[in-house]
GROMACS .gro file of C-alpha atoms in nm:
model
  336
    1MET     CA    1  -2.087  -1.596  -1.662
    2SER     CA    2  -1.901  -1.897  -1.523
    3ASP     CA    3  -1.958  -2.005  -1.166
    4ALA     CA    4  -1.690  -2.189  -0.969
    5ARG     CA    5  -1.964  -2.362  -0.770
    6ALA     CA    6  -2.067  -2.551  -1.082
    7SER     CA    7  -1.709  -2.655  -1.157
    8GLY     CA    8  -1.651  -2.877  -0.857
    9PRO     CA    9  -1.512  -2.834  -0.506
   10VAL     CA   10  -1.157  -2.776  -0.385
   11LEU     CA   11  -0.994  -2.956  -0.092
   12VAL     CA   12  -0.747  -2.748   0.108
   13MET     CA   13  -0.521  -2.939   0.346
   14GLY     CA   14  -0.300  -2.780   0.608
   15GLU     CA   15  -0.287  -2.566   0.917
   16ALA     CA   16  -0.511  -2.311   1.082
   17ILE     CA   17  -0.269  -2.118   1.301
   18THR     CA   18  -0.323  -1.806   1.512
   19ASP     CA   19  -0.112  -1.503   1.424
   20LEU     CA   20  -0.028  -1.262   1.704
   21VAL     CA   21   0.020  -0.934   1.521
   22PRO     CA   22   0.156  -0.617   1.686
   23ASP     CA   23  -0.021  -0.285   1.651
   24ARG     CA   24   0.158   0.050   1.632
   25ASN     CA   25   0.203   0.046   2.009
   26GLY     CA   26   0.351  -0.302   2.013
   27HIS     CA   27   0.043  -0.470   2.161
   28LEU     CA   28  -0.024  -0.815   2.016
   29HIS     CA   29  -0.365  -0.897   1.868
   30PRO     CA   30  -0.472  -1.250   1.768
   31HIS     CA   31  -0.585  -1.312   1.410
   32PRO     CA   32  -0.689  -1.648   1.265
   33GLY     CA   33  -0.433  -1.735   0.999
   34GLY     CA   34  -0.223  -2.007   0.847
   35ALA     CA   35  -0.167  -2.012   0.471
   36PRO     CA   36  -0.400  -2.308   0.397
   37ALA     CA   37  -0.679  -2.172   0.619
   38ASN     CA   38  -0.641  -1.831   0.453
   39VAL     CA   39  -0.665  -1.987   0.109
   40ALA     CA   40  -0.972  -2.189   0.208
   41ALA     CA   41  -1.147  -1.879   0.342
   42GLY     CA   42  -1.053  -1.679   0.035
   43LEU     CA   43  -1.183  -1.946  -0.202
   44ALA     CA   44  -1.512  -1.967  -0.015
   45ARG     CA   45  -1.555  -1.589  -0.026
   46LEU     CA   46  -1.503  -1.605  -0.402
   47GLY     CA   47  -1.787  -1.856  -0.432
   48VAL     CA   48  -1.589  -2.180  -0.459
   49HIS     CA   49  -1.719  -2.482  -0.266
   50THR     CA   50  -1.423  -2.551  -0.038
   51ALA     CA   51  -1.348  -2.825   0.213
   52PHE     CA   52  -1.077  -2.771   0.473
   53ALA     CA   53  -0.884  -3.070   0.607
   54GLY     CA   54  -0.707  -2.928   0.910
   55ALA     CA   55  -0.697  -2.998   1.280
   56LEU     CA   56  -0.874  -2.786   1.540
   57GLY     CA   57  -0.810  -2.777   1.914
   58ASN     CA   58  -1.023  -2.698   2.215
   59ASP     CA   59  -0.915  -2.344   2.302
   60GLU     CA   60  -1.063  -2.005   2.218
   61PHE     CA   61  -0.821  -1.959   1.929
   62SER     CA   62  -0.950  -2.277   1.770
   63LEU     CA   63  -1.311  -2.168   1.813
   64ALA     CA   64  -1.223  -1.845   1.633
   65HIS     CA   65  -1.081  -2.046   1.343
   66GLU     CA   66  -1.389  -2.262   1.327
   67ASP     CA   67  -1.624  -1.962   1.339
   68ARG     CA   68  -1.428  -1.776   1.072
   69LEU     CA   69  -1.418  -2.067   0.827
   70ALA     CA   70  -1.777  -2.178   0.886
   71ALA     CA   71  -1.906  -1.821   0.850
   72VAL     CA   72  -1.781  -1.798   0.492
   73GLY     CA   73  -1.908  -2.142   0.399
   74VAL     CA   74  -1.599  -2.362   0.427
   75ASN     CA   75  -1.690  -2.729   0.485
   76LEU     CA   76  -1.513  -2.857   0.799
   77GLU     CA   77  -1.631  -3.218   0.791
   78LEU     CA   78  -1.282  -3.341   0.701
   79SER     CA   79  -1.112  -3.146   0.980
   80ARG     CA   80  -0.999  -3.338   1.287
   81ARG     CA   81  -1.061  -3.240   1.649
   82SER     CA   82  -0.811  -3.251   1.933
   83THR     CA   83  -0.788  -3.162   2.301
   84ARG     CA   84  -0.456  -2.986   2.239
   85PRO     CA   85  -0.419  -2.607   2.196
   86THR     CA   86  -0.376  -2.410   1.872
   87ALA     CA   87  -0.031  -2.332   1.730
   88LEU     CA   88   0.077  -1.967   1.743
   89ALA     CA   89   0.285  -1.745   1.517
   90VAL     CA   90   0.416  -1.419   1.665
   91ALA     CA   91   0.461  -1.164   1.386
   92SER     CA   92   0.727  -0.894   1.392
   93GLN     CA   93   0.779  -0.624   1.133
   94THR     CA   94   1.140  -0.593   1.014
   95PRO     CA   95   1.307  -0.387   0.739
   96ASN     CA   96   1.295  -0.703   0.523
   97GLY     CA   97   0.926  -0.774   0.582
   98THR     CA   98   0.732  -0.979   0.836
   99ARG     CA   99   0.919  -1.227   1.056
  100TYR     CA  100   0.737  -1.507   1.239
  101ASP     CA  101   0.837  -1.682   1.559
  102PHE     CA  102   0.640  -2.005   1.585
  103HIS     CA  103   0.506  -2.194   1.886
  104LEU     CA  104   0.416  -2.531   1.738
  105HIS     CA  105   0.514  -2.804   1.986
  106ASP     CA  106   0.243  -3.046   2.100
  107THR     CA  107  -0.044  -2.851   1.945
  108ALA     CA  108  -0.364  -2.967   1.780
  109THR     CA  109  -0.278  -2.785   1.458
  110PHE     CA  110  -0.056  -3.054   1.308
  111ARG     CA  111  -0.250  -3.365   1.412
  112LEU     CA  112  -0.359  -3.434   1.055
  113ALA     CA  113  -0.459  -3.767   0.907
  114PRO     CA  114  -0.391  -3.864   0.545
  115LEU     CA  115  -0.678  -3.850   0.297
  116VAL     CA  116  -0.637  -4.099   0.015
  117GLU     CA  117  -0.992  -4.214  -0.058
  118GLY     CA  118  -1.253  -4.014  -0.245
  119LEU     CA  119  -1.017  -3.746  -0.376
  120GLU     CA  120  -1.162  -3.788  -0.724
  121ARG     CA  121  -1.467  -3.590  -0.614
  122PHE     CA  122  -1.253  -3.278  -0.581
  123GLN     CA  123  -1.161  -3.077  -0.886
  124ALA     CA  124  -0.838  -2.968  -0.718
  125VAL     CA  125  -0.644  -3.045  -0.400
  126TYR     CA  126  -0.427  -2.771  -0.247
  127VAL     CA  127  -0.143  -2.842  -0.003
  128GLY     CA  128   0.138  -2.632   0.139
  129GLY     CA  129   0.240  -2.425   0.436
  130LEU     CA  130   0.386  -2.542   0.765
  131ALA     CA  131   0.178  -2.861   0.765
  132ALA     CA  132   0.391  -2.986   0.477
  133ILE     CA  133   0.704  -2.990   0.695
  134VAL     CA  134   0.594  -3.010   1.060
  135PRO     CA  135   0.540  -3.360   1.202
  136PRO     CA  136   0.313  -3.544   1.232
  137ALA     CA  137   0.123  -3.347   0.965
  138ALA     CA  138   0.405  -3.365   0.710
  139ASP     CA  139   0.359  -3.738   0.647
  140ALA     CA  140  -0.018  -3.696   0.614
  141VAL     CA  141   0.026  -3.412   0.363
  142ALA     CA  142   0.278  -3.612   0.159
  143GLU     CA  143   0.052  -3.919   0.147
  144THR     CA  144  -0.250  -3.711   0.050
  145ALA     CA  145  -0.052  -3.528  -0.219
  146CYS     CA  146   0.067  -3.855  -0.371
  147ALA     CA  147  -0.291  -3.980  -0.391
  148ALA     CA  148  -0.417  -3.649  -0.529
  149ALA     CA  149  -0.151  -3.641  -0.801
  150ASP     CA  150  -0.294  -3.966  -0.938
  151THR     CA  151  -0.661  -3.871  -0.920
  152THR     CA  152  -0.714  -3.496  -0.953
  153LEU     CA  153  -0.538  -3.160  -0.998
  154LEU     CA  154  -0.268  -3.117  -0.731
  155VAL     CA  155  -0.186  -2.754  -0.646
  156VAL     CA  156   0.118  -2.683  -0.428
  157ASP     CA  157   0.225  -2.359  -0.260
  158PRO     CA  158   0.553  -2.440  -0.078
  159HIS     CA  159   0.526  -2.123   0.131
  160VAL     CA  160   0.868  -2.180   0.285
  161ARG     CA  161   0.878  -2.118   0.659
  162GLU     CA  162   1.158  -2.212   0.896
  163ASP     CA  163   1.127  -2.305   1.261
  164ARG     CA  164   1.381  -2.414   1.517
  165THR     CA  165   1.189  -2.740   1.571
  166VAL     CA  166   1.214  -2.846   1.205
  167ASP     CA  167   1.536  -2.951   1.034
  168PRO     CA  168   1.577  -2.705   0.740
  169ALA     CA  169   1.721  -2.966   0.503
  170THR     CA  170   1.439  -3.210   0.571
  171GLY     CA  171   1.173  -2.942   0.537
  172ARG     CA  172   1.307  -2.814   0.207
  173SER     CA  173   1.339  -3.167   0.072
  174ARG     CA  174   0.974  -3.232   0.153
  175LEU     CA  175   0.865  -2.912  -0.021
  176ARG     CA  176   1.072  -2.987  -0.329
  177ASP     CA  177   0.915  -3.333  -0.346
  178LEU     CA  178   0.567  -3.180  -0.332
  179CYS     CA  179   0.650  -2.937  -0.611
  180MET     CA  180   0.770  -3.224  -0.829
  181LEU     CA  181   0.438  -3.406  -0.770
  182ALA     CA  182   0.222  -3.102  -0.846
  183HIS     CA  183   0.034  -3.008  -1.161
  184VAL     CA  184   0.027  -2.643  -1.051
  185VAL     CA  185   0.295  -2.471  -0.842
  186LYS     CA  186   0.259  -2.119  -0.701
  187ALA     CA  187   0.571  -1.992  -0.526
  188SER     CA  188   0.732  -1.661  -0.435
  189ASP     CA  189   1.077  -1.574  -0.564
  190GLU     CA  190   1.204  -1.614  -0.206
  191ASP     CA  191   1.049  -1.962  -0.185
  192VAL     CA  192   1.220  -2.075  -0.503
  193GLN     CA  193   1.554  -1.925  -0.399
  194LYS     CA  194   1.543  -2.111  -0.067
  195LEU     CA  195   1.438  -2.443  -0.220
  196TRP     CA  196   1.680  -2.432  -0.514
  197PRO     CA  197   1.964  -2.195  -0.411
  198GLU     CA  198   2.180  -2.317  -0.698
  199SER     CA  199   1.933  -2.180  -0.957
  200MET     CA  200   1.791  -1.843  -1.046
  201PRO     CA  201   1.416  -1.843  -0.969
  202ASP     CA  202   1.311  -1.790  -1.331
  203ASP     CA  203   1.537  -2.069  -1.456
  204ARG     CA  204   1.402  -2.313  -1.197
  205CYS     CA  205   1.041  -2.222  -1.278
  206ARG     CA  206   1.104  -2.283  -1.648
  207ARG     CA  207   1.247  -2.625  -1.567
  208LEU     CA  208   0.947  -2.712  -1.351
  209ALA     CA  209   0.710  -2.600  -1.627
  210ASP     CA  210   0.900  -2.803  -1.887
  211ASP     CA  211   0.778  -3.117  -1.710
  212GLY     CA  212   0.417  -3.022  -1.789
  213ARG     CA  213   0.328  -2.799  -1.496
  214LEU     CA  214   0.175  -2.456  -1.471
  215VAL     CA  215   0.419  -2.260  -1.252
  216VAL     CA  216   0.335  -1.917  -1.112
  217LEU     CA  217   0.614  -1.708  -0.961
  218THR     CA  218   0.516  -1.410  -0.745
  219ARG     CA  219   0.747  -1.118  -0.676
  220GLY     CA  220   0.543  -0.905  -0.436
  221MET     CA  221   0.527  -0.547  -0.554
  222HIS     CA  222   0.701  -0.646  -0.877
  223GLY     CA  223   0.411  -0.859  -0.999
  224SER     CA  224   0.399  -1.222  -1.110
  225THR     CA  225   0.492  -1.451  -1.397
  226ALA     CA  226   0.325  -1.766  -1.529
  227PHE     CA  227   0.549  -2.030  -1.687
  228LEU     CA  228   0.341  -2.248  -1.919
  229PRO     CA  229   0.422  -2.607  -2.021
  230SER     CA  230   0.440  -2.480  -2.378
  231GLY     CA  231   0.741  -2.264  -2.288
  232VAL     CA  232   0.545  -1.937  -2.300
  233GLN     CA  233   0.597  -1.687  -2.017
  234ILE     CA  234   0.337  -1.427  -1.919
  235SER     CA  235   0.406  -1.150  -1.668
  236VAL     CA  236   0.166  -0.900  -1.512
  237PRO     CA  237   0.237  -0.614  -1.271
  238ALA     CA  238   0.105  -0.601  -0.917
  239ALA     CA  239  -0.231  -0.426  -0.892
  240PRO     CA  240  -0.195  -0.063  -0.780
  241VAL     CA  241  -0.267  -0.030  -0.411
  242THR     CA  242  -0.206   0.190  -0.109
  243LEU     CA  243  -0.018  -0.062   0.101
  244VAL     CA  244  -0.137  -0.105   0.458
  245ASN     CA  245  -0.047  -0.465   0.533
  246THR     CA  246   0.140  -0.748   0.360
  247ILE     CA  247   0.027  -1.035   0.584
  248GLY     CA  248  -0.196  -1.269   0.384
  249GLY     CA  249  -0.129  -1.106   0.049
  250GLY     CA  250   0.031  -1.416  -0.098
  251ASP     CA  251  -0.253  -1.635   0.031
  252ALA     CA  252  -0.508  -1.402  -0.126
  253PHE     CA  253  -0.319  -1.422  -0.457
  254MET     CA  254  -0.335  -1.802  -0.433
  255ALA     CA  255  -0.709  -1.795  -0.363
  256GLY     CA  256  -0.776  -1.563  -0.656
  257LEU     CA  257  -0.559  -1.770  -0.889
  258LEU     CA  258  -0.708  -2.103  -0.785
  259ALA     CA  259  -1.065  -1.973  -0.792
  260GLY     CA  260  -1.014  -1.853  -1.146
  261LEU     CA  261  -0.851  -2.180  -1.244
  262VAL     CA  262  -1.126  -2.410  -1.123
  263ALA     CA  263  -1.392  -2.181  -1.269
  264ARG     CA  264  -1.261  -2.255  -1.617
  265THR     CA  265  -1.312  -2.624  -1.685
  266ALA     CA  266  -1.150  -2.580  -2.027
  267VAL     CA  267  -0.831  -2.466  -1.850
  268ALA     CA  268  -0.811  -2.707  -1.560
  269SER     CA  269  -0.900  -3.071  -1.597
  270ARG     CA  270  -0.810  -3.379  -1.401
  271GLN     CA  271  -0.432  -3.408  -1.370
  272SER     CA  272  -0.351  -3.146  -1.636
  273VAL     CA  273  -0.367  -2.776  -1.713
  274ASP     CA  274  -0.441  -2.682  -2.073
  275ILE     CA  275  -0.386  -2.309  -2.074
  276THR     CA  276  -0.335  -2.031  -2.328
  277ALA     CA  277  -0.134  -1.715  -2.280
  278ALA     CA  278  -0.453  -1.507  -2.258
  279GLN     CA  279  -0.599  -1.737  -1.994
  280ALA     CA  280  -0.276  -1.728  -1.794
  281ARG     CA  281  -0.278  -1.350  -1.799
  282SER     CA  282  -0.637  -1.346  -1.675
  283LEU     CA  283  -0.550  -1.581  -1.388
  284LEU     CA  284  -0.252  -1.371  -1.282
  285GLU     CA  285  -0.458  -1.052  -1.292
  286GLY     CA  286  -0.725  -1.215  -1.075
  287GLY     CA  287  -0.464  -1.321  -0.823
  288ALA     CA  288  -0.309  -0.973  -0.824
  289ARG     CA  289  -0.643  -0.805  -0.756
  290ALA     CA  290  -0.719  -1.043  -0.471
  291ALA     CA  291  -0.380  -0.974  -0.312
  292ALA     CA  292  -0.424  -0.600  -0.349
  293LEU     CA  293  -0.763  -0.608  -0.179
  294VAL     CA  294  -0.612  -0.774   0.127
  295CYS     CA  295  -0.295  -0.562   0.134
  296ALA     CA  296  -0.511  -0.247   0.126
  297GLN     CA  297  -0.744  -0.347   0.408
  298MET     CA  298  -0.813  -0.077   0.665
  299GLY     CA  299  -0.692   0.183   0.420
  300PRO     CA  300  -0.782   0.351   0.090
  301GLY     CA  301  -0.791   0.145  -0.226
  302THR     CA  302  -1.019  -0.134  -0.104
  303SER     CA  303  -1.263  -0.080  -0.387
  304PRO     CA  304  -1.235  -0.359  -0.646
  305ARG     CA  305  -1.314  -0.107  -0.918
  306ALA     CA  306  -1.023   0.110  -0.805
  307LEU     CA  307  -0.805  -0.196  -0.862
  308GLY     CA  308  -0.931  -0.246  -1.214
  309ALA     CA  309  -1.199  -0.508  -1.152
  310ASN     CA  310  -1.445  -0.343  -1.388
  311PRO     CA  311  -1.636  -0.597  -1.599
  312SER     CA  312  -1.668  -0.350  -1.886
  313LYS     CA  313  -1.290  -0.308  -1.912
  314ASN     CA  314  -1.160  -0.658  -1.849
  315GLY     CA  315  -1.042  -0.891  -2.119
  316PRO     CA  316  -1.210  -1.217  -2.221
  317GLY     CA  317  -1.246  -1.459  -1.933
  318ASP     CA  318  -1.219  -1.193  -1.662
  319SER     CA  319  -1.592  -1.144  -1.606
  320TRP     CA  320  -1.616  -1.422  -1.348
  321PHE     CA  321  -1.357  -1.274  -1.112
  322ALA     CA  322  -1.476  -0.919  -1.168
  323ALA     CA  323  -1.834  -1.015  -1.087
  324ARG     CA  324  -1.722  -1.196  -0.773
  325THR     CA  325  -1.515  -0.906  -0.638
  326THR     CA  326  -1.769  -0.639  -0.726
  327GLN     CA  327  -2.048  -0.818  -0.535
  328GLY     CA  328  -1.917  -0.639  -0.226
  329GLU     CA  329  -1.603  -0.453  -0.136
  330ASP     CA  330  -1.562  -0.658   0.181
  331SER     CA  331  -1.580  -0.998   0.010
  332LEU     CA  332  -1.204  -1.049   0.027
  333VAL     CA  333  -1.094  -0.765   0.250
  334GLU     CA  334  -1.261  -0.920   0.555
  335TYR     CA  335  -1.148  -1.277   0.512
  336LEU     CA  336  -0.823  -1.238   0.706
   0.00000   0.00000   0.00000
């Protein structure tokens, strides 16, 4: 059985933001979040040595972030400290999904510094989220991504978010630039539509893959598709789940996908992804199971075996993820 710990660490760069999520009575409850922080926590819970390069403030929200990440084994040595408060995202449920209203101005969360030295010691570097577009973090993310693209495997999740304090055109341009630098791109169909409105999502993903990238397009309940540099496309359905919550589902998919990728040194090497159709299918299925575990939290269906993570029934290459998720039903469910 492969072990991601033996394959090398992952650096995750971006924001740890606090989500204020309403309950059924409309009362707001704080939850540590932020796409990069979620991915870092998810990777660590899946056994991947993970370093988080974020920025933490001096308030109680920031302490909660630090406790949450440290508790699952995320290395915080590359995270910066600040006397400013933590950025907030107020979540609202709408007929079209979750809407976020951000409170980002003058917070610690985006006081990032570029990392350009020593990136070769990481097997992969992940960037994305609000830090990729919100100053002053955006410049640090861009500089780090440029260095990572030359030294290791750069993984980008554009995770398009819009805020009144960020010019939409500038933000989308930055995210497009990151995708063009990346060796691996994971994006939702909504992300791709917003970044390239002149193209259909599938057409744009094929064009990105034609340049030598692995591109993964997620469609929520409609599953996901991998576009391989070879021109092959592989699609898998979403894992069956009793849906309780969608917040963090995409981040969990990213963690499952990336954990599976770095666990297979024959698939992911420095600055390239050499992947077969069978391996791509396995990676998508791992991401789908991880997302389902999080979307089913606090409700039925949290058992990995109920989601198909049974080592005796999985295809070749799936034993690593299955073993990780069956070590305990709470391994992913609790990370948000």
